[in-house]
Every structure is written in C-alpha cells, then in structure tokens.
Tab-separated table of C-alpha atoms in Angstrom:
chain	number	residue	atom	x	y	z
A	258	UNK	CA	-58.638	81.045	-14.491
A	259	UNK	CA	-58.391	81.419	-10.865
A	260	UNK	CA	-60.347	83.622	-8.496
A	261	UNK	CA	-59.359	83.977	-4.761
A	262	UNK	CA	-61.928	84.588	-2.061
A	263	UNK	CA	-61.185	88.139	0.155
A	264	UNK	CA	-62.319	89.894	2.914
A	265	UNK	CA	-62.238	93.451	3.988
A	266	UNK	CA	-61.907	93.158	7.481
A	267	UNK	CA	-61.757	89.837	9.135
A	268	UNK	CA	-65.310	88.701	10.269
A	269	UNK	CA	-66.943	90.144	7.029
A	270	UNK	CA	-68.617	89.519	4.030
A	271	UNK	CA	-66.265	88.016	1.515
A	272	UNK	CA	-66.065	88.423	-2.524
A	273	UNK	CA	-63.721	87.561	-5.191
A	274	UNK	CA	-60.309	89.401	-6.878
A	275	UNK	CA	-58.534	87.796	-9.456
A	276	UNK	CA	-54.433	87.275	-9.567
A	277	UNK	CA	-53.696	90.916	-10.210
A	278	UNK	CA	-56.021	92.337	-7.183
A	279	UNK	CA	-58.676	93.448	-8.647
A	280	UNK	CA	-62.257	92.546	-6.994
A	281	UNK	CA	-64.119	90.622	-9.632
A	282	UNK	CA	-67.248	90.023	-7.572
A	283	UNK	CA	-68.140	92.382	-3.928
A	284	UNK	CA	-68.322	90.749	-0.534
A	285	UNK	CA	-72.047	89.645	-0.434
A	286	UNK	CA	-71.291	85.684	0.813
A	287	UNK	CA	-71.371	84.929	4.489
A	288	UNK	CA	-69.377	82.571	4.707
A	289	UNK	CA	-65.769	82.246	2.869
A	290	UNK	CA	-65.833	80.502	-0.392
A	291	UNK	CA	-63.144	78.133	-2.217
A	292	UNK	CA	-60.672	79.234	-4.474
A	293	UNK	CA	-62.648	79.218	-7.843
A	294	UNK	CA	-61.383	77.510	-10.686
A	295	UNK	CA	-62.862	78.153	-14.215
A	296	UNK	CA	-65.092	80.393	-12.887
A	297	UNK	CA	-66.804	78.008	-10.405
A	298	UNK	CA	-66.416	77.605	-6.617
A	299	UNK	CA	-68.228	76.469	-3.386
A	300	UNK	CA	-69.756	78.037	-0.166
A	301	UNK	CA	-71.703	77.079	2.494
A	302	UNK	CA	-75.420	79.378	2.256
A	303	UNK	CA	-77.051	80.424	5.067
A	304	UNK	CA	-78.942	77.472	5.682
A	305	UNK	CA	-75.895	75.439	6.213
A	306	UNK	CA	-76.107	73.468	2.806
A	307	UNK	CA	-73.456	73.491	0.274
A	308	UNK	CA	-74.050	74.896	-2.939
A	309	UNK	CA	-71.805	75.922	-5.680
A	310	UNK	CA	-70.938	79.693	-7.690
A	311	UNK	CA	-70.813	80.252	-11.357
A	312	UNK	CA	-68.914	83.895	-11.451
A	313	UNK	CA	-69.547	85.339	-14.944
A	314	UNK	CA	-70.176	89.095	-15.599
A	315	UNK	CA	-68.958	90.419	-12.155
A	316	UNK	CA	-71.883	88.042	-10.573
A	317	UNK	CA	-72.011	85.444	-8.728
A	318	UNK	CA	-74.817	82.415	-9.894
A	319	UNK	CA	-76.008	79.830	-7.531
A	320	UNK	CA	-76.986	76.096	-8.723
A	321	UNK	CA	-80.345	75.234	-8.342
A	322	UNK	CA	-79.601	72.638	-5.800
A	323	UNK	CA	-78.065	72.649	-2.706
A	324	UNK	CA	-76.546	69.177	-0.544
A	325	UNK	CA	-75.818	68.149	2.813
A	326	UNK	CA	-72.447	67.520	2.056
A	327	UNK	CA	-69.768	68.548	-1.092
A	328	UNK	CA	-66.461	68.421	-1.893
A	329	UNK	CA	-64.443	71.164	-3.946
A	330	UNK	CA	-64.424	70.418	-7.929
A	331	UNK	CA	-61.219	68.148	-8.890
A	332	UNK	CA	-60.544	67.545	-12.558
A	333	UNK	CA	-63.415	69.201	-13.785
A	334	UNK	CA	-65.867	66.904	-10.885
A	335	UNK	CA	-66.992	67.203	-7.497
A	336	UNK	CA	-68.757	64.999	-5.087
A	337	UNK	CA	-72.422	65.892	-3.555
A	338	UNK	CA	-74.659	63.817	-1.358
A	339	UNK	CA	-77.815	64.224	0.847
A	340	UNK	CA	-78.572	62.223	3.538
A	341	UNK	CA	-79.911	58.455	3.295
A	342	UNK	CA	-78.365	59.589	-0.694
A	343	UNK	CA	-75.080	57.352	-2.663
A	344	UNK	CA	-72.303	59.890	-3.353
A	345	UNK	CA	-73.328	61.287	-6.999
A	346	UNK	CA	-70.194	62.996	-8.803
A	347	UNK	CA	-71.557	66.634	-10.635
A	348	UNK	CA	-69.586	68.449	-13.983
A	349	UNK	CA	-68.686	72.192	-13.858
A	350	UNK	CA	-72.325	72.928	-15.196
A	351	UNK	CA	-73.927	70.954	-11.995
A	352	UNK	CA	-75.053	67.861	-13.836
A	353	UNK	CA	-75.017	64.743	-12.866
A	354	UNK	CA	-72.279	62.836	-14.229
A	355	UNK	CA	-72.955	59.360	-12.486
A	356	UNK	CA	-73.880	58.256	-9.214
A	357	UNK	CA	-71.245	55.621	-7.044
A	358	UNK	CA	-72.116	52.175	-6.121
A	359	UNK	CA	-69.594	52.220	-3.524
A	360	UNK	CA	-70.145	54.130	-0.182
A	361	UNK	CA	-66.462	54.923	0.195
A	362	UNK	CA	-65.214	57.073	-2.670
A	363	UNK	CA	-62.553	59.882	-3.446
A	364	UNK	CA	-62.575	62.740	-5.536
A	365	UNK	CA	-61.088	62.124	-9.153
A	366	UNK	CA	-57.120	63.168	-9.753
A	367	UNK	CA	-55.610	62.334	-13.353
A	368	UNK	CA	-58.915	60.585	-14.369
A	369	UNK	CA	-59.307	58.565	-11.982
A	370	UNK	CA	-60.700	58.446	-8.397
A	371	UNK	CA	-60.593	55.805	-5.526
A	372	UNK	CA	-63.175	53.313	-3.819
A	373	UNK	CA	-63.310	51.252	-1.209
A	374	UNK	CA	-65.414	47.853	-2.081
A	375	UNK	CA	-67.363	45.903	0.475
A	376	UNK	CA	-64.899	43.626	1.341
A	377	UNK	CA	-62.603	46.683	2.767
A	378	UNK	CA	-60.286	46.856	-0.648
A	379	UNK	CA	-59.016	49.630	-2.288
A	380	UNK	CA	-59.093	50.444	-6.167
A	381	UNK	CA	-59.819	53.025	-8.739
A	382	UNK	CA	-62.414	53.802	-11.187
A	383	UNK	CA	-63.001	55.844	-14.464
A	384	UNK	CA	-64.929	59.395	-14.948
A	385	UNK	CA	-68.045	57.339	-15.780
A	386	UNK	CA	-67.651	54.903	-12.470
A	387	UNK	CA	-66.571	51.977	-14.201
A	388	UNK	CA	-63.643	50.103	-12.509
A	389	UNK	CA	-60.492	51.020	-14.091
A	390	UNK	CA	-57.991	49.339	-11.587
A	391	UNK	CA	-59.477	46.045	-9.258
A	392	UNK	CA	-59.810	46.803	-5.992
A	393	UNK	CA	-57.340	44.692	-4.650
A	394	UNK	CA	-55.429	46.829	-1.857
A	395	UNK	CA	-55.786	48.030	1.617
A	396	UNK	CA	-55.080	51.361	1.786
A	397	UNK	CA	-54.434	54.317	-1.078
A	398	UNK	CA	-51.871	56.658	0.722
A	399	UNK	CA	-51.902	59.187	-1.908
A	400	UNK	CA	-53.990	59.743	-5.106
A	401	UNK	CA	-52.617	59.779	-8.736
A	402	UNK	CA	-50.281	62.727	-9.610
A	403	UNK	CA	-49.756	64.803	-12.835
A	404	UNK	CA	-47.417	62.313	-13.757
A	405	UNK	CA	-49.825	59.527	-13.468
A	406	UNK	CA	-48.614	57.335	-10.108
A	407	UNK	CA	-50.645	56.771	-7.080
A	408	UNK	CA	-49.242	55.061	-3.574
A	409	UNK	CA	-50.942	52.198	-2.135
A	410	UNK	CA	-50.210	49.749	0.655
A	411	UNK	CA	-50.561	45.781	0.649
A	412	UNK	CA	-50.301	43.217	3.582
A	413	UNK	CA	-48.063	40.831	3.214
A	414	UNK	CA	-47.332	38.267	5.961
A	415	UNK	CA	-48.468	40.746	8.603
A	416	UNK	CA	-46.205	43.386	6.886
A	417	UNK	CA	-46.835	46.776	5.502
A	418	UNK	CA	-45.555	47.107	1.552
A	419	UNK	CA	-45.911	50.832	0.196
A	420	UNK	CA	-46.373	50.088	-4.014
A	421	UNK	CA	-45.906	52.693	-6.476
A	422	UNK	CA	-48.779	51.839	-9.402
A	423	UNK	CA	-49.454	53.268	-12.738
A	424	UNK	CA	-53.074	54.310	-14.579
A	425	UNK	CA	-52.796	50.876	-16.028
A	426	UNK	CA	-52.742	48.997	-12.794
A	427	UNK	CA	-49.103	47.831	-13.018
A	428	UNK	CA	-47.066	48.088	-10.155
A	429	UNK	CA	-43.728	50.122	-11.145
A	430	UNK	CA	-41.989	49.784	-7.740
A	431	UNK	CA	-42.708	47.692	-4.902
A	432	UNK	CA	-40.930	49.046	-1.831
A	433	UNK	CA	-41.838	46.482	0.202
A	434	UNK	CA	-41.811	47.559	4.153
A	435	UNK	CA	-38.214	49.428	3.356
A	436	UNK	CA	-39.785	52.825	3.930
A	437	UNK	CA	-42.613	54.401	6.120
A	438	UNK	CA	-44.818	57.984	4.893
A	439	UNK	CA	-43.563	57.420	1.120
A	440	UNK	CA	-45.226	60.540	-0.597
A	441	UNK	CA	-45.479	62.285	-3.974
A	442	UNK	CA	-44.466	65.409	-4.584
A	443	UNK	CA	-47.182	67.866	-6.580
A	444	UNK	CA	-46.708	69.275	-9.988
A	445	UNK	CA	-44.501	67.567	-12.227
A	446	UNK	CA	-41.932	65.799	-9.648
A	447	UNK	CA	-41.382	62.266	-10.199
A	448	UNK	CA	-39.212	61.543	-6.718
A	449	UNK	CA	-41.029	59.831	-3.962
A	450	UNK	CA	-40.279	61.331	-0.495
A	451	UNK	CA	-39.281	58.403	1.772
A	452	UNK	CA	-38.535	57.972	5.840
A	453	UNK	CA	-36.229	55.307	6.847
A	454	UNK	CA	-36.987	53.388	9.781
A	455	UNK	CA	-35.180	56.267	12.248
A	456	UNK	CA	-37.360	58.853	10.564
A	457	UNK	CA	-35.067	60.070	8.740
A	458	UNK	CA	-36.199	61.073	5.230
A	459	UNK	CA	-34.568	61.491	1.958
A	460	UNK	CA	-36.020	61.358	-2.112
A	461	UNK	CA	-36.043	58.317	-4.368
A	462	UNK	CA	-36.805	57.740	-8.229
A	463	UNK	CA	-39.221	55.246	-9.849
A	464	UNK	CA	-36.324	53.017	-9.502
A	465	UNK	CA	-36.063	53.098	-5.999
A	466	UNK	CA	-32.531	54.780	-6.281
A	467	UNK	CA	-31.565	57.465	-3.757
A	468	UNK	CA	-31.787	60.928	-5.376
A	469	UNK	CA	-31.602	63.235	-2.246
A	470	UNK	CA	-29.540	61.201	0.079
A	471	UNK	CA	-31.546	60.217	3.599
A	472	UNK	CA	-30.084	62.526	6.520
A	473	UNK	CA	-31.207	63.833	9.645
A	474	UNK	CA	-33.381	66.686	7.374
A	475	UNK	CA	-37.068	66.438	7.633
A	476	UNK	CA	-38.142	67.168	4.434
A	477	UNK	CA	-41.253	67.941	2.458
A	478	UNK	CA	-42.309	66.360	-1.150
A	479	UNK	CA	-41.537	68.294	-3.811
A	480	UNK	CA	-43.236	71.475	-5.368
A	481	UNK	CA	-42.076	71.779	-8.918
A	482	UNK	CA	-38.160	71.934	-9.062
A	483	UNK	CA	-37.902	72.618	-5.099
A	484	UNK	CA	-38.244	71.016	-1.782
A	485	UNK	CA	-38.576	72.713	1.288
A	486	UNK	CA	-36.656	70.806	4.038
A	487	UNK	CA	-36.722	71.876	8.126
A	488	UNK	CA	-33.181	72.016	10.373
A	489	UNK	CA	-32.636	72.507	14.038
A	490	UNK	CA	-36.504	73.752	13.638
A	491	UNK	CA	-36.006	76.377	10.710
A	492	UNK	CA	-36.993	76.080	7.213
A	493	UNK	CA	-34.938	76.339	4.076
A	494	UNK	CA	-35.466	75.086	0.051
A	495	UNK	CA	-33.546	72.684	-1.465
A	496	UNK	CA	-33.787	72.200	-5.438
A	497	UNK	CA	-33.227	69.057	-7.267
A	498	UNK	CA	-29.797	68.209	-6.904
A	499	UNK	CA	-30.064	68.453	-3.090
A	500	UNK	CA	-28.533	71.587	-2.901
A	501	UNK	CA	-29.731	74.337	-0.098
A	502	UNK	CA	-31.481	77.698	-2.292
A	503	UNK	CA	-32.304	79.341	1.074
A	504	UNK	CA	-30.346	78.400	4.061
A	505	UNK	CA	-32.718	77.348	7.058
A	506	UNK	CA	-33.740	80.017	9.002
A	507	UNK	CA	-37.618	80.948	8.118
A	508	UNK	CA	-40.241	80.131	10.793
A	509	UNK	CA	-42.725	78.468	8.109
A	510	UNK	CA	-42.256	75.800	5.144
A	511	UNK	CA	-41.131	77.694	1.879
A	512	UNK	CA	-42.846	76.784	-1.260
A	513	UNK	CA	-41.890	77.958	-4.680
A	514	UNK	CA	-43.935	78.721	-8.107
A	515	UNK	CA	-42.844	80.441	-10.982
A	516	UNK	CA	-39.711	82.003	-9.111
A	517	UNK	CA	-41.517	83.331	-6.350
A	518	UNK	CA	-41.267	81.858	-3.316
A	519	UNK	CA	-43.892	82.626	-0.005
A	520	UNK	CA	-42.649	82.773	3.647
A	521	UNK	CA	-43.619	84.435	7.082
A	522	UNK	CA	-41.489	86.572	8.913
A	523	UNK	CA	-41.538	87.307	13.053
C-alpha cells in the first residue's frame, strides 16, 4: 500500500515506484510529493496550493480543490484550510469529514487528535470533533501511539509533571518532574524514553520501572524491538534487553524494520 516519490536526476520531475522498484506513475509533478499511502498522497501544484493525488491505473488524479495550507493524511484524515477559513479535517476520498471549532488542532493518531481550547489547555477529541478527553493540560509532548498512550505535561506549584494518559483519559503514570524529554517509541514499544536531570537517558515501563538502565548513552525511542543509541559520537542498536546488536561506530542513527536495518557509510 505504499508508493514512494523518485526522481531521475536531482532537480527533476518526480513520479512514483512502489516497494519492489518499479515506477508506478512517470515523473510529471514539479515538485516532490509525500509518500502515498492507500494510493493517495500530497504535492504542492504550480500555483503554490496544496492539493492531493489519487494514483489508480498508472495515473495520477487531482482533487477538485486545492488549499492554502495541508497536512499529510494520518489515520485515514488530513487537515486543509484557506485563509480567514477554521481547520476542516478531509477522508481519503476528499470529503469533508467535519470542520474544528478550535483554532489550534493536530492531526488524528489512534483516533484521536489534539486541541488547544481558548483558555490555552490541551485535550483530545474524536474523528467527528467531539471532545473525547477535557482539555485540561498545558502541553501534549507527544500524540497517542499504536498502543494507545499519549504524553502530556501539567503545572503543578510552578513545576513541570510529564503524565502518561490513556484513550480513556486516565492517567496511568504520573512522573511528576522526575524526568525531562520523556518520549514514546513508534510501532508497538511500550517503554518511555526518559533523561534524568544530567541528561542522561535510559527506558522505563508503564510502571515507571527502569527497563534500560540510565547511563551516559544518548539514546533514541524505540523502533519495534530496537533502539538505536549514540557513544563517543557513533551510532549503534540496542534491542530490548539493553544489549548492543551493532557496536557504535556508524556516522548516522540506525533504525530497524523487518530485519533490515538502514545506515550511511563515509
């Protein structure tokens, strides 16, 4: 289901091939378009406006309408909006879904998507734009994951606390101001990658136990069943138990899927 953008020589037109190399659709675009993803993707036309692709039949369909401003589809949505114009959220056949009442909105990850009220609070609402989860915090660090857990941040008492919440609302660990740059990995990893207060880092659980003991590593959250971590300025991959894969000495972060694992030489 995935089509990646290509171009012949850098500076040209740009198509489509799919995963095995084979050009799907012929550079005829400009400007370089997103990945697409169930057939659809986006690029900027020639009169600067965004407009989205429908690639079926080795040809590339344009939507009817074009907008000032777009984000890439997420969860089967993306954002558009003209000028003077409330953010309206569009389905993979460039309808109209529902239009935000809140100026300040994200793009939708697990079912959900963030706003900011007009009072300066954070919370989430539903594919339809109802409000799921009250907007009740000050900042969302990170989006819900596959697993279904978003970061947020509350001040309390002039201090920082980083909460780990559920779809539901319920907040499954409150770290209080123990850590700084608490992230979640992608795919299916359920540890939180933490930073102590020397900036060190190190990998929790939903428990707030230490999986990947803190050390002088700088690490990155997990992809799947690896981490890539950095040393003395190389990079090397670490897998669950903490254990080093590939020693440190690539020039780039290493990130593995489905056994294969991409890097950059010299």
């Amino acid at each position: 289901d995935i089509l990646m953008p290509f171009q012949e020589k850098k500076g040209k037109d740009s198509g489509f091939i799919d995963i095995d190399g084979n050009v799907i659709i012929e550079p005829e675009f400009d400007n370089q378009p997103t990945i697409a993803e169930n057939g659809v993707a986006m690029v900027i036309n020639k009169k600067n406006k965004y407009e989205f692709l429908r690639l079926e039949d080795g040809k590339a369909v344009e939507s009817d309408e074009t907008w000032e401003q777009a984000s890439a589809f997420s969860n089967g949505m993306a954002m558009v909006r003209n000028t003077n114009e409330k953010v309206s959220y569009i389905n993979e056949d460039f309808e109209v879904v529902f239009t935000a009442d809140h100026q300040t909105v994200g793009s939708f990850n697990n079912g959900l998507a963030a706003f900011k009220n007009d009072k300066g609070k954070w919370g989430f609402m539903g594919e339809t734009g109802d409000t799921v989860i009250d907007a009740k915090y000050d900042r969302v660090t990170q989006n819900f994951s596959a697993l279904g857990y978003a970061i947020v941040e509350s001040m309390e008492k002039d201090e920082t606390h980083t909460i780990i919440i559920n779809k539901n609302g319920e907040e499954v660990l409150n770290l209080k101001d123990d850590y700084s740059n608490v992230q979640h990995g992608s795919v299916n990893s359920a540890w939180f990658l933490v930073q102590d207060e020397d900036g060190e880092s190190g990998f929790i659980d939903l428990e707030g136990e230490e999986v990947i003991k803190i050390d002088e590593k700088t690490y990155l959250p997990f992809y799947g069943d690896y981490a890539t971590f950095q040393e003395d300025n190389e990079w090397g991959l670490s897998d669950a138990d903490g254990n080093e894969i590939l020693k440190p000495k690539y020039s780039e972060p290493l990130l593995a899927f489905n056994d294969l694992v991409t890097f950059q030489d010299d």
